[in-house]
Amino acid sequence: MAALSCRLYPTNYKASPFAKPKFSISCSASQPSQPNVKVIINGAAKEIGRAAVLAVTRARGMELAGAVDTRFLGQDIGQLCGMEEPLEIPVINDLVMVLGSISQSKATGIVLDFTDPSTVYDNVKQATAFGMKSVVYVPRIKPETINALAAFCEKATTGCLVVPTLSIGSILLQQAAIQAAFHYNNVEIVESRENASDLPSPDAIQIANNLSNLGQMYNKEDISTEVLARGQVLGEDGVRVHSLVLPGLPASTTVHFSGPGEIYTLKHDITDVQSLMPGLILAIRKVVRLKNLVYGLEKFL
């Protein structure tokens, strides 16, 4: 229920000093403040999990409610993230226990999942069982897992946002690449990464898939398909990706287009995990209203 607030204001400032003052009444209705969204971070001890802890605690309308991981058990997540004051939230390895304690408060709850492709489906099911929605940022989720999650969320009428990237800059690059692909027939992707554990990167694969879905053929004059030094061809449309791996390199993705007499280049660099936090906060705000599974943060940009 809205609260009614009224104040008296004098209306005769220039009247005679012997005149009785007159007052007007101004009333306004103020809406009650909405309770904070309670956020549980599954994978809180990871680099992105720690960054998410800081981002959530600083975001308006959000409250960190739980930290789940298999490492640093019992340690205060605030101190683990380098905060001056402890959050009095210990790291535990029991998602169900955290979900149960939060569900008793009847507050809106969101689970951020930074775990592993093999556990995502069960994690979302557990969150749904306690009336909570999920934001999933786990690279390399198999298409069949996403399809199974979509069917489950549809049946349960629950929201889930699966994001292959949280970087808004990366999404903007992908959208620009799609627009450029209608005007150029030659394209190659060049990426740099600090380590070789995940190549081609999900970003490069996503860009190649987007371009392949446009029904165009690229690099028709390139006959060096079998030459390994020419990079890996993703899909059947001739989109190549080259991966450069050197310690100390920023995570960078560049898309080169060419036409007669010109080169068009799109580039995006990530130098710190903090670049993912605006997208993460946006994802939390949007998943609250969902009643099914949505794939990709670009749906909300």
CSV table of N, CA and C in Angstrom, one decimal, residues 71-77 89-93:
chain,number,residue,atom,x,y,z
A,71,ARG,N,35.8,-24.8,-3.4
A,71,ARG,CA,37.1,-24.3,-2.8
A,71,ARG,C,36.8,-23.3,-1.7
A,72,PHE,N,37.8,-23.1,-0.9
A,72,PHE,CA,37.8,-22.1,0.2
A,72,PHE,C,36.6,-22.2,1.1
A,73,LEU,N,36.2,-23.5,1.3
A,73,LEU,CA,35.0,-23.7,2.1
A,73,LEU,C,35.1,-23.1,3.5
A,74,GLY,N,34.1,-22.4,4.0
A,74,GLY,CA,34.0,-21.8,5.3
A,74,GLY,C,34.6,-20.4,5.3
A,75,GLN,N,35.3,-20.0,4.3
A,75,GLN,CA,35.9,-18.6,4.3
A,75,GLN,C,34.8,-17.6,4.0
A,76,ASP,N,34.9,-16.4,4.6
A,76,ASP,CA,33.9,-15.4,4.3
A,76,ASP,C,34.2,-14.9,2.8
A,77,ILE,N,33.1,-14.9,2.0
A,77,ILE,CA,33.3,-14.5,0.6
A,77,ILE,C,33.7,-13.1,0.4
A,89,ILE,N,29.1,-14.1,5.0
A,89,ILE,CA,28.5,-15.1,4.1
A,89,ILE,C,29.6,-16.1,3.8
A,90,PRO,N,29.6,-17.3,4.4
A,90,PRO,CA,30.7,-18.3,4.2
A,90,PRO,C,30.5,-19.0,2.9
A,91,VAL,N,31.6,-19.4,2.3
A,91,VAL,CA,31.5,-20.3,1.1
A,91,VAL,C,31.2,-21.7,1.5
A,92,ILE,N,30.1,-22.2,0.9
A,92,ILE,CA,29.7,-23.6,1.2
A,92,ILE,C,29.5,-24.4,-0.1
A,93,ASN,N,29.5,-25.7,0.1
A,93,ASN,CA,29.4,-26.6,-1.1
A,93,ASN,C,28.1,-27.3,-1.1
